[in-house]
Amino acid sequence: VIMLSLFTLCGLFFLFISLCCATPISSCFKIIEPGSYYLTQTIIPQDNTEPCIIITVDNVLLDGMGFSINYTGPPPLSPPSLPGLQEAYFMAGIATDNIIRNIIIQNIAVYNYDVGVYIYQSRDVMVSHVNISGMHAHCTITHCMGMYVFSSTNVTIMNVEISAYGRSSLPAPSSSLLYNQTVVLGMFLKNVVQLRVVSCFIHNIIGRKGVTSQSLLSRHGGSAGGIECHGISEGLFLDIYLNTIQGGPPGTCQDGECEAESTPGFTYGVAFLDHSVQNICDQIDMYSMRTDFYPTAGIKTVTGCSLDQGSLYDYRTIVPFTHASH
């Protein structure tokens, strides 16, 4: 019923905006008027001081038409420190701004941003047929993630593929590319009511390697996760495939004499934390989630997600989960 009502809403919205003239976009753009917008070419930004596309008003359809936003500029300066990971806004490819509703983002790829799509304080949002990769490129915040959704209501994420490294062969985890103790995630979802994550593929999420340092914290490997949920209620997680998610290996001491052993980063497929309730998980398929070296968990739920074990396919043993302190 929820899905049907959502699609009815989306259908009426499409009908409404189709009556208006669609606006072509060929470069980074701030959307300040309701309506339909579409990309006419791949956008290659050189400046990463704010999102390439910013949506600031209600009733917007953004259609990438199969084109991409591909950041190729230098590593950005560190963003301002804001509560609740709000600094992620400044490092996103596409972002919502203000308290807005009725937003559709579809048929687009976002490459080489710390955060691919940023949704904040929005209502009635659909993100569909979106490809996000390259979050590893030059992360300058504590969490690099394909999607960040925070304090929003009635959000659908459907047919989305997220990868930190794309489909190319994986490089060795690096100490130099990522901020110290960065957590690399497919999705970070926080304080969302009525959330649907359906038919998504999250893969090649590799944590940062610990650095060679006297600091024990710096030597720990960075954590990596498929989906991390905080305070999610009335959520549906259906048909999600997770492949090759690994926490980073530890670093070493500068002089080789450490008072305490450094540890690899944690690896987790789906984590429900901080009072996530009334969620349903079904057909979650995890593969290549564990080696002997990486501490790993499949699904961690703290009164968070009821699992249909008949439909939960896990190729590896789910072991007890200890959430990293980050």
Coordinates of C-alpha atoms in Angstrom, one line a residue:
V1 CA 0.0 0.0 0.0
I2 CA 2.8 2.4 0.9
M3 CA 4.7 1.6 -2.3
L4 CA 1.4 2.0 -4.4
S5 CA 0.6 5.3 -2.8
L6 CA 4.1 6.5 -3.4
F7 CA 4.0 5.5 -7.1
T8 CA 0.6 7.2 -7.4
L9 CA 2.1 10.4 -6.0
C10 CA 5.1 10.2 -8.3
G11 CA 2.8 9.5 -11.3
L12 CA 0.7 12.6 -10.5
F13 CA 3.9 14.6 -10.0
F14 CA 5.3 13.5 -13.4
L15 CA 2.0 14.4 -15.0
F16 CA 2.1 17.9 -13.4
I17 CA 5.6 18.7 -14.4
S18 CA 5.3 17.3 -17.9
L19 CA 2.9 20.1 -18.6
C20 CA 5.7 22.6 -18.1
C21 CA 8.7 23.2 -20.3
A22 CA 11.7 21.2 -19.2
T23 CA 14.9 23.2 -18.6
P24 CA 18.2 21.9 -20.1
I25 CA 21.3 21.8 -17.9
S26 CA 24.8 21.7 -19.4
S27 CA 26.9 22.9 -16.3
C28 CA 26.6 23.0 -12.6
F29 CA 23.3 24.6 -11.6
K30 CA 21.2 25.8 -8.7
I31 CA 17.5 24.9 -9.1
I32 CA 15.4 27.8 -7.7
E33 CA 12.2 27.2 -9.6
P34 CA 9.8 24.2 -9.6
G35 CA 9.8 22.2 -12.8
S36 CA 11.5 19.5 -14.8
Y37 CA 15.3 19.7 -15.5
Y38 CA 17.5 17.5 -17.6
L39 CA 21.2 17.2 -18.5
T40 CA 22.2 17.7 -22.1
Q41 CA 25.8 16.5 -21.6
T42 CA 28.3 15.2 -19.1
I43 CA 29.2 17.9 -16.6
I44 CA 32.9 18.0 -15.6
P45 CA 33.3 20.4 -12.6
Q46 CA 36.6 21.7 -11.6
D47 CA 35.4 23.5 -8.4
N48 CA 34.2 21.5 -5.4
T49 CA 33.3 24.2 -3.0
E50 CA 29.6 23.4 -3.2
P51 CA 27.4 20.8 -4.8
C52 CA 27.3 20.7 -8.6
I53 CA 23.5 20.6 -8.6
I54 CA 21.6 22.1 -5.7
I55 CA 17.8 21.7 -5.4
T56 CA 16.3 24.5 -3.3
V57 CA 12.5 24.3 -4.1
D58 CA 9.6 21.9 -4.0
N59 CA 8.3 19.9 -7.0
V60 CA 11.4 19.2 -9.0
L61 CA 12.3 16.4 -11.4
L62 CA 16.0 16.1 -12.2
D63 CA 16.7 13.7 -15.1
G64 CA 20.3 13.0 -16.0
M65 CA 19.2 11.4 -19.3
G66 CA 22.1 8.9 -18.8
F67 CA 24.8 11.6 -18.5
S68 CA 27.1 12.0 -15.5
I69 CA 28.6 14.6 -13.2
N70 CA 32.3 13.8 -13.1
Y71 CA 34.5 15.8 -10.8
T72 CA 38.0 16.0 -12.1
G73 CA 39.4 19.0 -10.1
P74 CA 42.0 19.0 -7.3
P75 CA 41.2 17.7 -3.8
P76 CA 39.0 20.3 -2.1
L77 CA 39.8 22.2 1.1
S78 CA 38.4 20.8 4.3
P79 CA 34.7 21.9 4.7
P80 CA 33.4 23.8 7.7
S81 CA 32.7 21.7 10.8
L82 CA 29.0 21.4 11.2
P83 CA 26.9 19.1 13.4
G84 CA 25.3 15.8 12.2
L85 CA 27.6 15.5 9.2
Q86 CA 26.1 18.5 7.6
E87 CA 29.5 19.4 6.2
A88 CA 28.9 16.6 3.8
Y89 CA 26.7 19.0 1.9
F90 CA 29.7 20.9 0.7
M91 CA 31.3 17.7 -0.7
A92 CA 28.3 16.4 -2.6
G93 CA 27.6 16.0 -6.3
I94 CA 23.8 16.6 -5.9
A95 CA 22.2 18.0 -2.8
T96 CA 18.9 19.3 -1.6
D97 CA 18.8 22.6 0.3
N98 CA 16.1 24.1 2.5
I99 CA 13.1 22.1 3.8
I100 CA 11.6 20.9 0.5
R101 CA 9.3 18.1 -0.8
N102 CA 8.3 16.3 -4.0
I103 CA 11.8 15.7 -5.5
I104 CA 12.8 13.1 -8.1
I105 CA 16.4 12.4 -9.1
Q106 CA 16.9 9.8 -11.8
N107 CA 19.0 8.5 -14.7
I108 CA 22.2 10.1 -13.7
A109 CA 25.8 9.1 -12.6
V110 CA 27.9 10.9 -10.0
Y111 CA 31.6 10.3 -9.9
N112 CA 34.5 11.3 -7.6
Y113 CA 32.6 13.2 -4.9
D114 CA 33.0 12.5 -1.2
V115 CA 29.2 12.2 -1.2
G116 CA 27.3 11.3 -4.3
V117 CA 23.7 12.4 -3.4
Y118 CA 22.9 14.4 -0.2
I119 CA 19.3 14.6 1.0
Y120 CA 18.6 16.7 4.1
Q121 CA 15.3 17.7 5.7
S122 CA 13.3 16.7 2.6
R123 CA 10.0 14.9 2.2
D124 CA 8.5 12.7 -0.6
V125 CA 11.8 12.0 -2.4
M126 CA 12.7 9.4 -5.0
V127 CA 16.2 8.6 -6.2
S128 CA 16.1 6.1 -9.0
H129 CA 18.5 4.6 -11.6
V130 CA 21.5 6.4 -10.2
N131 CA 25.2 5.3 -10.4
I132 CA 27.6 6.6 -7.8
S133 CA 31.3 5.8 -7.6
G134 CA 34.7 7.2 -6.7
M135 CA 34.1 8.3 -3.1
H136 CA 37.6 7.2 -2.3
A137 CA 39.2 9.8 -4.6
H138 CA 40.1 12.6 -2.1
C139 CA 37.9 12.3 1.0
T140 CA 38.1 15.3 3.3
I141 CA 35.3 14.5 5.8
T142 CA 34.9 11.7 8.4
H143 CA 32.4 9.7 6.3
C144 CA 32.7 9.3 2.6
M145 CA 29.4 7.8 1.3
G146 CA 27.5 7.2 -1.9
M147 CA 24.2 8.5 -0.4
Y148 CA 23.6 10.6 2.8
V149 CA 19.9 10.9 3.8
F150 CA 19.2 12.8 7.1
S151 CA 16.0 14.0 8.8
S152 CA 13.7 13.2 5.9
T153 CA 10.3 11.6 5.4
N154 CA 8.9 9.3 2.7
V155 CA 12.1 8.5 0.8
T156 CA 12.6 5.9 -1.9
I157 CA 16.0 4.7 -3.1
M158 CA 15.5 2.3 -6.0
N159 CA 17.8 0.8 -8.6
V160 CA 20.9 2.6 -7.3
E161 CA 24.5 1.3 -7.8
I162 CA 27.2 2.5 -5.4
S163 CA 30.9 1.7 -5.5
A164 CA 33.9 3.5 -4.0
Y165 CA 36.1 2.3 -6.8
G166 CA 33.8 1.6 -9.7
R167 CA 34.0 -1.8 -11.5
S168 CA 37.8 -1.6 -12.2
S169 CA 40.2 -3.8 -10.3
L170 CA 40.7 -2.8 -6.7
P171 CA 43.9 -1.0 -5.7
A172 CA 45.6 -1.7 -2.4
P173 CA 44.0 0.3 0.4
S174 CA 45.8 3.6 0.7
S175 CA 46.8 5.8 3.7
S176 CA 47.2 9.0 1.7
L177 CA 43.9 9.4 -0.1
L178 CA 41.5 9.6 2.8
Y179 CA 41.1 11.6 5.9
N180 CA 42.4 9.9 9.1
Q181 CA 39.8 7.3 10.3
T182 CA 37.4 8.0 7.4
V183 CA 34.5 5.5 7.3
V184 CA 33.6 4.6 3.7
L185 CA 29.9 3.7 3.3
G186 CA 27.5 2.9 0.5
M187 CA 24.7 4.6 2.3
F188 CA 24.4 6.6 5.6
L189 CA 20.8 6.9 6.6
K190 CA 19.8 8.8 9.7
N191 CA 16.5 9.9 11.3
V192 CA 14.4 8.9 8.3
V193 CA 10.7 7.9 8.5
Q194 CA 9.0 5.8 5.8
L195 CA 12.1 4.8 3.9
R196 CA 12.4 2.2 1.1
V197 CA 15.7 0.9 -0.2
V198 CA 14.9 -1.4 -3.1
S199 CA 16.9 -3.3 -5.8
C200 CA 20.3 -1.7 -5.0
F201 CA 23.8 -2.9 -5.7
I202 CA 26.6 -1.8 -3.3
H203 CA 30.1 -3.1 -4.0
N204 CA 33.8 -2.4 -3.8
I205 CA 33.6 -0.4 -0.6
I206 CA 37.2 -0.5 0.8
G207 CA 38.2 1.1 4.1
R208 CA 41.2 3.4 4.5
K209 CA 44.6 1.8 5.4
G210 CA 46.0 2.8 8.8
V211 CA 48.9 5.2 8.6
T212 CA 52.5 4.6 9.8
S213 CA 52.3 6.7 13.0
Q214 CA 52.9 6.7 16.7
S215 CA 49.2 7.4 17.3
L216 CA 47.2 4.3 17.9
L217 CA 44.1 5.9 16.6
S218 CA 45.8 6.8 13.3
R219 CA 47.1 3.3 12.9
H220 CA 43.6 1.7 13.0
G221 CA 42.2 0.8 9.6
G222 CA 39.1 2.7 8.5
S223 CA 35.8 1.0 8.7
A224 CA 33.7 0.1 5.6
G225 CA 30.0 -0.6 5.4
G226 CA 27.2 -1.2 2.9
I227 CA 24.3 0.5 4.7
E228 CA 24.5 2.2 8.1
C229 CA 21.2 3.2 9.6
H230 CA 20.5 5.4 12.7
G231 CA 17.0 6.1 13.9
I232 CA 15.2 4.6 10.9
S233 CA 11.5 3.8 11.3
E234 CA 8.9 2.2 9.0
G235 CA 11.6 1.2 6.5
L236 CA 11.7 -1.5 3.9
F237 CA 15.0 -3.0 2.7
L238 CA 14.3 -5.3 -0.2
D239 CA 16.5 -7.0 -2.8
I240 CA 19.9 -5.5 -1.9
Y241 CA 23.1 -7.1 -3.2
L242 CA 26.4 -6.4 -1.3
N243 CA 29.7 -7.5 -2.8
T244 CA 33.3 -6.9 -1.7
I245 CA 33.1 -4.7 1.3
Q246 CA 36.2 -4.7 3.5
G247 CA 37.6 -2.6 6.3
G248 CA 41.1 -1.2 5.8
P249 CA 44.2 -3.0 7.1
P250 CA 46.1 -1.4 10.1
G251 CA 49.1 0.7 9.8
T252 CA 52.4 0.3 11.6
C253 CA 54.5 2.3 14.2
Q254 CA 57.2 4.6 13.0
D255 CA 59.8 2.9 15.2
G256 CA 58.2 -0.5 15.3
E257 CA 57.6 -0.5 19.0
C258 CA 53.9 -0.1 19.9
E259 CA 52.4 -0.2 23.3
A260 CA 49.2 -1.5 21.8
E261 CA 48.3 -3.4 18.7
S262 CA 46.6 -1.5 15.9
T263 CA 43.5 -3.1 14.4
P264 CA 41.9 -3.4 11.0
G265 CA 38.7 -1.5 10.2
F266 CA 35.4 -3.1 10.8
T267 CA 33.4 -4.5 7.9
Y268 CA 29.6 -4.6 8.0
G269 CA 26.9 -5.2 5.4
V270 CA 23.8 -3.5 7.0
A271 CA 23.7 -2.0 10.5
F272 CA 20.6 -0.8 12.4
L273 CA 21.6 1.4 15.3
D274 CA 20.2 4.2 17.6
H275 CA 16.6 3.1 18.1
S276 CA 15.8 2.0 14.5
V277 CA 12.4 0.3 14.7
Q278 CA 9.6 -1.2 12.6
N279 CA 11.8 -2.0 9.7
I280 CA 11.6 -5.1 7.4
C281 CA 14.6 -6.7 5.7
D282 CA 14.0 -9.2 2.8
Q283 CA 16.3 -10.7 0.2
I284 CA 19.6 -9.2 1.3
D285 CA 22.4 -11.0 -0.5
M286 CA 25.9 -10.6 0.9
Y287 CA 29.0 -12.0 -0.8
S288 CA 32.7 -11.5 -0.2
M289 CA 32.1 -9.8 3.1
R290 CA 34.7 -11.5 5.1
T291 CA 38.3 -12.8 5.2
D292 CA 40.2 -14.0 8.2
F293 CA 41.8 -10.6 8.5
Y294 CA 38.8 -8.3 8.6
P295 CA 36.4 -8.3 11.6
T296 CA 33.0 -8.6 9.9
A297 CA 29.3 -8.6 10.5
G298 CA 26.4 -9.2 8.2
I299 CA 23.3 -7.6 9.6
K300 CA 23.4 -6.0 13.0
T301 CA 20.0 -5.1 14.4
V302 CA 19.3 -3.3 17.7
T303 CA 15.4 -3.6 17.8
G304 CA 15.9 -2.4 14.3
C305 CA 15.0 -4.8 11.5
S306 CA 12.8 -7.9 11.4
L307 CA 14.5 -10.5 9.2
D308 CA 12.7 -12.9 6.9
Q309 CA 15.2 -15.7 7.3
G310 CA 13.6 -17.6 4.4
S311 CA 14.6 -14.8 2.1
L312 CA 17.9 -13.7 3.6
Y313 CA 20.7 -15.0 1.5
D314 CA 24.1 -14.7 3.2
Y315 CA 27.0 -16.5 1.6
R316 CA 29.2 -16.0 4.7
T317 CA 28.6 -16.6 8.4
I318 CA 27.2 -13.7 10.2
V319 CA 29.4 -13.1 13.3
P320 CA 28.8 -10.9 16.4
F321 CA 29.1 -7.3 15.5
T322 CA 30.9 -4.6 17.5
H323 CA 30.3 -1.1 16.1
A324 CA 33.5 0.8 15.6
S325 CA 33.8 4.1 17.5
H326 CA 35.0 5.8 14.3

